[in-house]
Coordinates of C-alpha atoms in Angstrom, one line a residue:
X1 CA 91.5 44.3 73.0
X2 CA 89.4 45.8 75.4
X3 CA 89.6 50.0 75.8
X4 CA 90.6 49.5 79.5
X5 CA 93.2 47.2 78.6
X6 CA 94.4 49.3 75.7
X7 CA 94.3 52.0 77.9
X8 CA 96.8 50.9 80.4
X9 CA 99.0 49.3 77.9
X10 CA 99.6 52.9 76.2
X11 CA 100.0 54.5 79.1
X12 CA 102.8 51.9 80.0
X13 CA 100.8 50.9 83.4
X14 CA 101.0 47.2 82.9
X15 CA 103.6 45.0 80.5
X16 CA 101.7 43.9 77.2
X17 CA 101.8 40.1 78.5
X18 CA 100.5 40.9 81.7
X19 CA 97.5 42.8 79.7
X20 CA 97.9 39.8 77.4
X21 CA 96.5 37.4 80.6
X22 CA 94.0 39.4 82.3
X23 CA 92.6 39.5 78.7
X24 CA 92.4 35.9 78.4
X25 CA 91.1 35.5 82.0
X26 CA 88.0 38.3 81.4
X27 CA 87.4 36.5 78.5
X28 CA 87.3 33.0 80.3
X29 CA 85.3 34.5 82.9
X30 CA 82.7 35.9 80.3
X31 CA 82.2 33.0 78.7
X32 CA 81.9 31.0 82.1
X33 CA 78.1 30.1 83.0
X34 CA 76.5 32.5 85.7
X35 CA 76.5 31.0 89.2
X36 CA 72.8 30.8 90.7
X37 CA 71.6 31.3 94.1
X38 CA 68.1 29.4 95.1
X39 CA 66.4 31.0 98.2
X40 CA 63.4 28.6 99.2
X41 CA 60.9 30.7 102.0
X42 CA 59.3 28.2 104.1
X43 CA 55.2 28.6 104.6
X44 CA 55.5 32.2 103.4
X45 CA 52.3 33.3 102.2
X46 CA 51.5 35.2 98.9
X47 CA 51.2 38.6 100.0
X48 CA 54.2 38.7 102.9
X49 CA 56.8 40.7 101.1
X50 CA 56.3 44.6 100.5
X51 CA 57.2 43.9 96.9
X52 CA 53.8 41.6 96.9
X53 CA 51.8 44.1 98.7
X54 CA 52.7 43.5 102.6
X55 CA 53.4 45.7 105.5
X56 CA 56.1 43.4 106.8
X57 CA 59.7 45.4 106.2
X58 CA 61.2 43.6 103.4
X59 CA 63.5 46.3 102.5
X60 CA 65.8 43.6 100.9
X61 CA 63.8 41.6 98.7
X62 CA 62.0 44.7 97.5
X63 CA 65.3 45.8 96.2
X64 CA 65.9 42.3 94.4
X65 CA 63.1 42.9 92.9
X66 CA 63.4 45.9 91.9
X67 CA 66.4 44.9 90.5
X68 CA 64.4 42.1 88.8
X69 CA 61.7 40.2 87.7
X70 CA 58.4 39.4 90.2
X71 CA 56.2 36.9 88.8
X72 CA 52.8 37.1 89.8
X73 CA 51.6 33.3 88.3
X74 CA 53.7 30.9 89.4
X75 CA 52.8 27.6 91.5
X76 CA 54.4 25.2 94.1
X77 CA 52.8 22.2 95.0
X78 CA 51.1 23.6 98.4
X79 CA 53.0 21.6 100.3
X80 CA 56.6 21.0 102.1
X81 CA 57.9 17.9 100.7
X82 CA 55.7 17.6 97.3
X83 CA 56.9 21.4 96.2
X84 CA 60.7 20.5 97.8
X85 CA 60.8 17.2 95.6
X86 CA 59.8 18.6 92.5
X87 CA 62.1 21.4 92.5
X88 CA 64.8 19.5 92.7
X89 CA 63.7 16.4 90.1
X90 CA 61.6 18.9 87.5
X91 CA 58.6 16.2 88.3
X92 CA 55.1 16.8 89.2
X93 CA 54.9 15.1 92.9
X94 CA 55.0 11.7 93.2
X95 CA 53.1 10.0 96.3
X96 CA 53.2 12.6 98.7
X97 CA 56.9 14.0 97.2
X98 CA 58.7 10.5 97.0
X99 CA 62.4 11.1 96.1
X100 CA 63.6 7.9 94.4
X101 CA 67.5 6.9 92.2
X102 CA 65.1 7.2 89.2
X103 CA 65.0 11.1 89.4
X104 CA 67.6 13.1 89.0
X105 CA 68.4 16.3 91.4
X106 CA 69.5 19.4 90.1
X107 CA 72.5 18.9 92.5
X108 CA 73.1 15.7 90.1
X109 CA 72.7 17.2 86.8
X110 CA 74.5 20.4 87.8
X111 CA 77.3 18.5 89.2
X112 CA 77.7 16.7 85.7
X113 CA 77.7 20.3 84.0
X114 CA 80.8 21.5 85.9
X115 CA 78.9 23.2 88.9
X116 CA 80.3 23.5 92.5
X117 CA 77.1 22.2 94.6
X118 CA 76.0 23.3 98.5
X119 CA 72.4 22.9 100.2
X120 CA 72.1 25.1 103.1
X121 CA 68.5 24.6 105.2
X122 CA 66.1 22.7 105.4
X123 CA 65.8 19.0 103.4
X124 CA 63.0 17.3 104.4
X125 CA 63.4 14.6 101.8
X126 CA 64.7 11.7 103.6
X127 CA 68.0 10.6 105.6
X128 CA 69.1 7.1 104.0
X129 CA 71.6 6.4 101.5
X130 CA 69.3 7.1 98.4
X131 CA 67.8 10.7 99.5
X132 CA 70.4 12.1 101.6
X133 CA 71.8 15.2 100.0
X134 CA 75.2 14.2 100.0
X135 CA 74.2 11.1 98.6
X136 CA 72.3 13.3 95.9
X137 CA 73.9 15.6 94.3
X138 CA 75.3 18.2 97.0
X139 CA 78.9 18.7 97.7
X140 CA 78.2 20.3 101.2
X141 CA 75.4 20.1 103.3
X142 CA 74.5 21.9 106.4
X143 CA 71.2 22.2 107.8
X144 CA 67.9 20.6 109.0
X145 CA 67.2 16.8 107.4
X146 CA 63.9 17.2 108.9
X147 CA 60.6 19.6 108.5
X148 CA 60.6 21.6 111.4
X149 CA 62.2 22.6 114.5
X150 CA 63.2 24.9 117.6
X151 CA 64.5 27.7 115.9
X152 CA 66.7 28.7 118.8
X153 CA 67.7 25.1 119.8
X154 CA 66.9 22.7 117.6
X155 CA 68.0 19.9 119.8
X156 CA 65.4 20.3 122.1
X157 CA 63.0 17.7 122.7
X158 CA 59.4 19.6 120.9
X159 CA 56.4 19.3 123.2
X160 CA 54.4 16.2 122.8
X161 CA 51.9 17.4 120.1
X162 CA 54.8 17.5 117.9
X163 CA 55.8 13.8 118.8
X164 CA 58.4 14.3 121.3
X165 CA 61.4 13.8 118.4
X166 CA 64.1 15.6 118.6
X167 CA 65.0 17.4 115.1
X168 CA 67.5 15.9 112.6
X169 CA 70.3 18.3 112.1
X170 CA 73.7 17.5 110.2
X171 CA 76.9 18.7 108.8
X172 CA 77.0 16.0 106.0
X173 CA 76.6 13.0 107.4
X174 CA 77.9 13.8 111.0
X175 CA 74.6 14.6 113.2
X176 CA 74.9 17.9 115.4
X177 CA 72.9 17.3 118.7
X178 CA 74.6 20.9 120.6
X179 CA 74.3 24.6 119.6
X180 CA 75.7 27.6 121.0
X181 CA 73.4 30.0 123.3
X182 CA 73.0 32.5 120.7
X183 CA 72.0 30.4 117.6
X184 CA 68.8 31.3 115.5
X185 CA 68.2 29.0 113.1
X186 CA 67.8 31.8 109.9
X187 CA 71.2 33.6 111.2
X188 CA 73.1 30.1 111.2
X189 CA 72.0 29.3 107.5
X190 CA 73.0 32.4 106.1
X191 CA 76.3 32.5 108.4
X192 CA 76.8 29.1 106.7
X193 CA 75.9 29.9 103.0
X194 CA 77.9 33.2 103.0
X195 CA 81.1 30.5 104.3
X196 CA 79.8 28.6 101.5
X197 CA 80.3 31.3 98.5
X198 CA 83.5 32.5 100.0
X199 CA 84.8 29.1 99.8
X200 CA 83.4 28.4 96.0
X201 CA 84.5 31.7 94.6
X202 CA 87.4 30.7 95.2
X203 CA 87.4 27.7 92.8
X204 CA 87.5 28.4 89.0
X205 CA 84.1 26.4 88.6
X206 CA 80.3 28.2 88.5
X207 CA 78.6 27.0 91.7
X208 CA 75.4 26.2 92.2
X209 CA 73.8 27.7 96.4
X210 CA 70.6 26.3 97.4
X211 CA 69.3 28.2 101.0
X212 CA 66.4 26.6 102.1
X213 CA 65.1 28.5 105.2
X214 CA 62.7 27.5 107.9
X215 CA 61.3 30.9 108.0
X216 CA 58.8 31.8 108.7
X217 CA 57.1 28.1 109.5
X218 CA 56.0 27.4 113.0
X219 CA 56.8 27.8 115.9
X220 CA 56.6 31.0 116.5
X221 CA 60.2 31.6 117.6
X222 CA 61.1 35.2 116.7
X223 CA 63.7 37.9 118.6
X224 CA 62.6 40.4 120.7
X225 CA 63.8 43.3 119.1
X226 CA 61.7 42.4 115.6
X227 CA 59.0 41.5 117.7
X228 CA 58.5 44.8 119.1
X229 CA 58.6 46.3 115.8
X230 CA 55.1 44.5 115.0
X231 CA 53.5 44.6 118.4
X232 CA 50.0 46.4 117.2
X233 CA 50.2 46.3 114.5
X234 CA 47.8 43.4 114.1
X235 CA 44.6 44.8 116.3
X236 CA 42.3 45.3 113.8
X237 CA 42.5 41.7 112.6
X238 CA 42.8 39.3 109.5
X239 CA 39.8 40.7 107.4
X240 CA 41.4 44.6 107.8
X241 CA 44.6 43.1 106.7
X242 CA 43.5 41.3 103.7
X243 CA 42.2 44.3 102.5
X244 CA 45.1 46.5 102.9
X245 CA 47.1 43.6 101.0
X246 CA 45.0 43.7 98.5
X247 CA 44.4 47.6 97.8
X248 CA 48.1 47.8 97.6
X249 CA 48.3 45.0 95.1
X250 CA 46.5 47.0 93.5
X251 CA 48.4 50.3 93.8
X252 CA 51.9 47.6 93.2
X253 CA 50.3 46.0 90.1
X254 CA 50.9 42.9 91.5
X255 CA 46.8 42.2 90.6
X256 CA 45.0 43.1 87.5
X257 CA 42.2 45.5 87.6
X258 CA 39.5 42.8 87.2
X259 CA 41.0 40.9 89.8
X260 CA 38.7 40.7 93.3
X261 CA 39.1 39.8 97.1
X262 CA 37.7 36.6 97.5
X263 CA 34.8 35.9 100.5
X264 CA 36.0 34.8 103.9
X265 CA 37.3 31.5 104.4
X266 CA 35.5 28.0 106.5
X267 CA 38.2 27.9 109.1
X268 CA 38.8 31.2 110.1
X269 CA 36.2 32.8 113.3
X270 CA 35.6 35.9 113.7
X271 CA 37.7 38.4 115.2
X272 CA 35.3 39.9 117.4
X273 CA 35.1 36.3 119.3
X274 CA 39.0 36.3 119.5
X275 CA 41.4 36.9 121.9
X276 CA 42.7 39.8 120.3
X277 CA 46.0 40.9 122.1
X278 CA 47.4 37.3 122.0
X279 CA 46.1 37.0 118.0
X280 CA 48.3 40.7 117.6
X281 CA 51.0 38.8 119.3
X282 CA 50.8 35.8 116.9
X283 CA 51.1 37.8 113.9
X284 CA 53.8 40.0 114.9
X285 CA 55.7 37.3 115.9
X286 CA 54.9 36.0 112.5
X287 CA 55.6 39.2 110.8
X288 CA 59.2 39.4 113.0
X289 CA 60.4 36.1 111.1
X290 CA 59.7 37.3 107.7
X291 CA 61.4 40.6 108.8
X292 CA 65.0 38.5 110.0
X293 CA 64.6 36.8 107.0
X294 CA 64.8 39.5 104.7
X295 CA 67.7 40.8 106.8
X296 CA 69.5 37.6 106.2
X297 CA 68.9 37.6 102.1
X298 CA 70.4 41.3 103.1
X299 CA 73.5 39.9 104.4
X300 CA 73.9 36.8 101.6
X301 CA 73.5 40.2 98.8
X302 CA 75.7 42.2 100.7
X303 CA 77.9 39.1 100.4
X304 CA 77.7 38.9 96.5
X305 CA 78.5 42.3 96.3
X306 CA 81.7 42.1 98.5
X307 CA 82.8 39.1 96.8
X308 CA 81.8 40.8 93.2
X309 CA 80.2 38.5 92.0
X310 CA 76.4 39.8 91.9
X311 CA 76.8 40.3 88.5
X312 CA 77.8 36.8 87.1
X313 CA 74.9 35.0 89.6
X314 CA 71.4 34.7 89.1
X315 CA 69.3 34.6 92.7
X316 CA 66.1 33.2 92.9
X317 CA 63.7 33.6 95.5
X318 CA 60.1 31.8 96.6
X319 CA 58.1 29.7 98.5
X320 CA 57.1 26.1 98.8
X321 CA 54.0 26.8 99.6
X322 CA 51.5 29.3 101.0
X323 CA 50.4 30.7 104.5
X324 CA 49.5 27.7 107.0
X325 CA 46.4 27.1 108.5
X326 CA 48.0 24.5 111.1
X327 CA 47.4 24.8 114.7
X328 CA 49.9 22.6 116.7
X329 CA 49.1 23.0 120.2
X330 CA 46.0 25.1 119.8
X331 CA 45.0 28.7 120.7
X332 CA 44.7 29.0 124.0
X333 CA 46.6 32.0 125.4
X334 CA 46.4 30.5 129.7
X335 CA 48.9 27.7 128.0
X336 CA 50.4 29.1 124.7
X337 CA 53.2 31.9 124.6
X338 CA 54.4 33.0 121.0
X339 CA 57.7 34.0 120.4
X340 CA 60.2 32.1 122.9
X341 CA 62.3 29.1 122.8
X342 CA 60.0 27.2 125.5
X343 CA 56.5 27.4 123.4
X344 CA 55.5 25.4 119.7
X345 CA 52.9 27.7 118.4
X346 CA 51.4 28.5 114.8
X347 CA 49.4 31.6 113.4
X348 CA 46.4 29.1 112.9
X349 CA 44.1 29.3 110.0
X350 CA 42.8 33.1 110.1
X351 CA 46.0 34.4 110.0
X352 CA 47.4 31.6 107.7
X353 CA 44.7 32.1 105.3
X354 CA 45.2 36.1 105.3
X355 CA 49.0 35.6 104.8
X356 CA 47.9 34.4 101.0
X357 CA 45.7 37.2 100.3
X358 CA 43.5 38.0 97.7
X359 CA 43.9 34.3 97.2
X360 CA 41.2 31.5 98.8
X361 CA 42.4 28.0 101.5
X362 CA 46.4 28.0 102.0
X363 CA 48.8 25.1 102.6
X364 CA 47.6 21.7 102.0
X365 CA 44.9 23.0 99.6
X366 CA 44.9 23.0 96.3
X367 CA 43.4 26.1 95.7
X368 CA 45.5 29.4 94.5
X369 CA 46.4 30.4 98.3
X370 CA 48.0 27.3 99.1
X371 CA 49.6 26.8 95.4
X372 CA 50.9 30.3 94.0
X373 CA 54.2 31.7 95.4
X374 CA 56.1 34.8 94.9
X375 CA 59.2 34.5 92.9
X376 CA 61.6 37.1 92.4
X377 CA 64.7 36.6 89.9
X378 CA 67.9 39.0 89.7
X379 CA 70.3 38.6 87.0
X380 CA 72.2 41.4 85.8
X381 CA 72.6 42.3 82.6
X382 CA 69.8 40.1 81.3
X383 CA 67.1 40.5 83.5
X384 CA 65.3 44.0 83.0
X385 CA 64.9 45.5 86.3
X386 CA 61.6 46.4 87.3
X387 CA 59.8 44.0 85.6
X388 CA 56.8 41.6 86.3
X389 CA 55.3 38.7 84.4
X390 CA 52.5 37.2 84.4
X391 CA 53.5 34.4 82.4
X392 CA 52.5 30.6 84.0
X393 CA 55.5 28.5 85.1
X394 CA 56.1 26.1 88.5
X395 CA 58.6 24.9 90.9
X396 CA 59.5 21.7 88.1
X397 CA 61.0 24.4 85.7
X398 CA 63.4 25.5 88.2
X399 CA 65.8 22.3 87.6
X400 CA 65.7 23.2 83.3
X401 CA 66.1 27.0 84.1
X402 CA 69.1 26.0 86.2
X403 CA 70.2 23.6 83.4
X404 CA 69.4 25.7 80.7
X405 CA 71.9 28.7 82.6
X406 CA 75.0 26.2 83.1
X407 CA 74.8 24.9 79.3
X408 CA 73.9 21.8 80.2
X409 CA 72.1 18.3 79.4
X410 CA 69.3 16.5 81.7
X411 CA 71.1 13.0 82.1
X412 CA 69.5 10.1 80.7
X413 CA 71.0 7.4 82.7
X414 CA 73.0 8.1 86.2
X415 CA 74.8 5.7 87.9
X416 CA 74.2 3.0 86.1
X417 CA 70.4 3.9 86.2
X418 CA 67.7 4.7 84.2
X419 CA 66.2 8.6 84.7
X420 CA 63.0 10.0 84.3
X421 CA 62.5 12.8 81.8
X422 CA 61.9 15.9 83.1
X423 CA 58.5 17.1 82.9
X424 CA 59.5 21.1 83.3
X425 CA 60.6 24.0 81.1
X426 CA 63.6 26.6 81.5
X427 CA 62.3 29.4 82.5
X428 CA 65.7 31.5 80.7
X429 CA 63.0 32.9 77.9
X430 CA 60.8 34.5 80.3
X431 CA 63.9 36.0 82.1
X432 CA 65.4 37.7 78.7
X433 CA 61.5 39.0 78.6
X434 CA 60.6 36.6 75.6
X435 CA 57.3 34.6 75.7
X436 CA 57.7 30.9 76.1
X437 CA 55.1 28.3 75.7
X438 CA 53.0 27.7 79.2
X439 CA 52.7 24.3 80.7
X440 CA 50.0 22.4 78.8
X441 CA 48.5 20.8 82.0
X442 CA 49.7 20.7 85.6
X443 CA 48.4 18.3 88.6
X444 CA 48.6 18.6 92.3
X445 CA 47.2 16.1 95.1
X446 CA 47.9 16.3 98.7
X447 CA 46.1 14.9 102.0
X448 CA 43.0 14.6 100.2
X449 CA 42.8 18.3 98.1
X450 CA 43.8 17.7 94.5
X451 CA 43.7 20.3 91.5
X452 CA 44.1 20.1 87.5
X453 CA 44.7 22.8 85.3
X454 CA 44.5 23.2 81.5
X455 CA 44.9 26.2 79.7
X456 CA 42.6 28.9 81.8
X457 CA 40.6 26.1 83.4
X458 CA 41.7 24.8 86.8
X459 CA 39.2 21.5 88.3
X460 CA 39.9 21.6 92.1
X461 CA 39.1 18.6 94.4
X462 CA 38.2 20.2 98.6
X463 CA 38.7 18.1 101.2
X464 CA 36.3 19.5 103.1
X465 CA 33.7 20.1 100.3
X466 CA 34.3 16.8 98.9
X467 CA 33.1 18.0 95.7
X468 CA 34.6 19.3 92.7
X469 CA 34.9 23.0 91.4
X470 CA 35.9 24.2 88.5
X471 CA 37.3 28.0 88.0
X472 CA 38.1 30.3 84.7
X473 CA 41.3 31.5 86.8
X474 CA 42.0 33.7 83.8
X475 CA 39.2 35.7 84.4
X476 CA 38.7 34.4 87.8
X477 CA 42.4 34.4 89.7
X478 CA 41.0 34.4 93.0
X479 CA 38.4 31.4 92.2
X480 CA 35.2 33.3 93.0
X481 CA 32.7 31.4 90.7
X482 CA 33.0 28.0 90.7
X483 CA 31.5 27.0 86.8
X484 CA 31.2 23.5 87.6
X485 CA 27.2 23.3 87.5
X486 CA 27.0 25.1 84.3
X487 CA 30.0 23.2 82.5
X488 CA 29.3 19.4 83.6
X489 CA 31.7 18.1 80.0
X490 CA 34.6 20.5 81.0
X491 CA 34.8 18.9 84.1
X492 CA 34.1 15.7 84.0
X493 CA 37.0 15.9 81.3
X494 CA 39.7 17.6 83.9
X495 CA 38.4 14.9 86.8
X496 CA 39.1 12.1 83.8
X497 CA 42.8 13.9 83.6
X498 CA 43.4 14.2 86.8
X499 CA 43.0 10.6 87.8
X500 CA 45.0 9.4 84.8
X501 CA 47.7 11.5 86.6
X502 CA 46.9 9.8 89.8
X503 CA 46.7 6.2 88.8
X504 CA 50.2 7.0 86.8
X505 CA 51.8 8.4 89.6
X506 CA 51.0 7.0 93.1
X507 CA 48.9 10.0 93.9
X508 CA 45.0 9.9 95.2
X509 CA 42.3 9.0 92.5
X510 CA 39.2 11.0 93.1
X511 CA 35.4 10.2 92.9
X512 CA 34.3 11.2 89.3
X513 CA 31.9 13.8 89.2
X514 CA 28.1 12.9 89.5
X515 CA 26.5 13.1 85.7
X516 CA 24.1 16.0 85.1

């Protein structure tokens, strides 16, 4: 018997069988797997969070980590749908992030290991009857089916460089075309995941909360209040930023001592040649999302807390890719206005490509801006606090990490159908602060940029380039010197790989490289 228990039954506070029961139910609830909480960032750049050496207040997150483990190399797939489609199958991307009844989610598998499931946010895998996420795995669902919207109305009709659709939004399977005056898109999904874990704890199963924000992807839709908060700050432009980032990276530990700032990047112009006040006004605007966001992972730990259950759930939080360089609309201040409900703008590529620093490209490309990602885990009582890794995993361990916490088995069949194997790891080794074997090879394809890595070799395919490089990114993080005169075998070995990969799994084979 436990020494509280004991306690009170000798001091005659409780009856022996009522000490009798709450012993059998603390004992229950021990043994019960921890719930988990999946925050996915949307277009959140490397070095956004204070805790990853930004100046944006992320007061929040900084405490989860500090409560936690950061870890400085770990990969999405640089891309919306490919990163959202392997985190919940455990696959590398299949043509462009297909989602098909031969992959199982993680809703799916953690429904079959006794798991309450709910997916608040953003989807962005499909609407029919096979990749609907009620149809997949997901008890509840409430939140954007599509990839983008009006944060302040997402019924309204975007302008026309957007297409003119109006966004898909649903409760289940019911569409909701109205919203009240005062919604905000990242206030509505937390409102709606913190109704969501008062509703599961009260059930006697582990549940499983996936909160896929939209924040901070375009448009620029930010409140007032945080805007003001930023206004300025941004005068001095995206090269003055990327080295603050970076020196305290530095100072955070976040980089290594040999790491350095790579050169400028191909699509951004110079500040001097910019509008500056309305490229201040982008990024504070910018900066303001990230800032709400934090304030809403505030109110979702504040919730944990009040519901006591922060110490039986393990939160999660990342990206799915990094910064964007996309530029809907264009920069023209005479027709664009960040910030309000009646504009579609983006930071465009200076901005998006500083967002990921000490890192080289962003979104869409496979190089490390566009595929590392923060990710920050809390688990108490496991999890030392304070601690940082540099061990390699990605997004397709997150469905075995989640598997390997509830006790449970990937299905082989589902449904009367055949299931592919997963291709990840759990990630549970790392987290106790054990070393676990790194993938052996990962791939990554997207719009024309593709990437390979093997060990401390990565082989990466530009777009606009069109050739390949090849990087030590051990040495070499920020991809710096690009080897691939001096090592023609390596890579015409990695281009080889890689286009096995391709031809095996729908995604873009590549030219191979040009023989010495």
């Amino acid at each position: 018997m436990s020494s509280f228990f004991a306690h009170l039954l000798r001091q005659g506070a409780l009856p022996a069988a009522t000490c009798l029961v709450l012993l059998i139910g603390a004992a229950a609830a021990a043994e019960q797997p921890p719930n988990v909480v999946l925050v996915m960032c949307d277009d959140m750049g490397w070095s956004d969070l204070g805790c990853y050496g930004g100046e944006i207040a992320t007061p929040n997150i900084d405490r989860l980590a500090a409560q936690g483990l950061r870890f400085t190399q770990f990969y999405n797939n640089a891309k919306c749908t490919t990163t959202r489609a392997s985190l919940v199958t455990g696959l590398l991307s299949r043509e462009h992030g297909r989602l098909d009844r031969s992959m199982a989610t993680v809703g799916e598998a953690l429904q079959g290991a006794g798991y309450q499931t709910t997916l608040v946010g953003k989807w962005h895998l499909g609407r029919g009857p096979d990749t609907h996420p009620a149809h997949r795995g997901f008890d509840e669902f409430y939140g954007l089916l599509d990839g983008a919207c009006n944060y302040f109305d997402p019924a309204r009709r975007d302008p026309p460089y957007k297409g003119g659709e109006v966004r898909y939004f649903a409760r289940n399977f019911t569409r909701i075309t109205e919203f009240p005056a005062d919604y905000y898109t990242t206030d509505a999904f937390t409102d709606e995941a913190i109704a969501a874990l008062r509703r599961m704890a009260g059930e006697d199963k582990p549940f499983f909360l996936h909160l896929c924000y939209t924040a901070p992807h375009y448009p620029l839709h930010a409140k007032p209040s945080d805007v003001a908060k930023y206004r300025g700050t941004y005068r001095d432009g995206w090269e003055a930023l990327r080295r603050r980032r970076f020196q305290r990276q530095r100072e955070l530990g976040v980089v290594g001592p040999h790491w350095t700032l790579s050169e400028s990047d191909s699509q951004a112009y110079p500040w001097e040649t910019a509008d500056q006040d309305f490229e201040d006004l982008r990024m504070a605007v910018y900066a303001a999302m990230v800032d709400s966001l934090d304030q809403n992972v505030g109110r979702l730990l504040q919730e944990l807390d009040a519901l006591q259950l922060a110490d039986r759930t393990v939160v999660m939080l990342l990206s799915d890719n990094g910064g964007c360089s996309e530029e809907p609309g264009g920069r023209n201040p005479a027709v664009r206005r960040p910030g309000p409900v009646d504009d579609y703008v983006a930071v465009g590529p200076a901005w998006g490509w500083a967002q990921n620093a000490p890192f080289r490209r962003y979104k869409s490309w496979m190089h490390e801006g566009g595929v590392r990602t923060p990710l920050v885990v809390r688990w108490p009582g496991v999890v030392a606090p304070g601690g940082m890794t540099d061990q390699l995993g990605h997004v397709i361990d997150l469905l075995p990490t989640c598997l390997d916490l509830a006790g449970g088995e990937h299905p082989r069949r589902l449904a009367g159908r055949d299931l592919v194997p997963l291709e990840g790891a759990s990630l549970a080794p790392i987290f106790r602060g054990e070393r676990r074997e790194p993938p052996a090879e990962l791939c990554w394809e997207f719009a024309g940029n593709a990437a390979i890595r093997r060990g401390k070799w990565k082989l990466v395919w530009d777009s606009l380039t069109k050739q390949w490089e090849l990087f030590d990114v051990e040495s070499d993080p920020t991809e710096t010197r690009d080897l691939a005169a001096d090592q023609p075998t390596r890579v015409g070995e990695l281009a080889q790989g890689y286009n096995e990969w391709a031809l095996a799994t729908g995604n873009l084979v590549l030219p191979a490289p040009k023989a010495p």
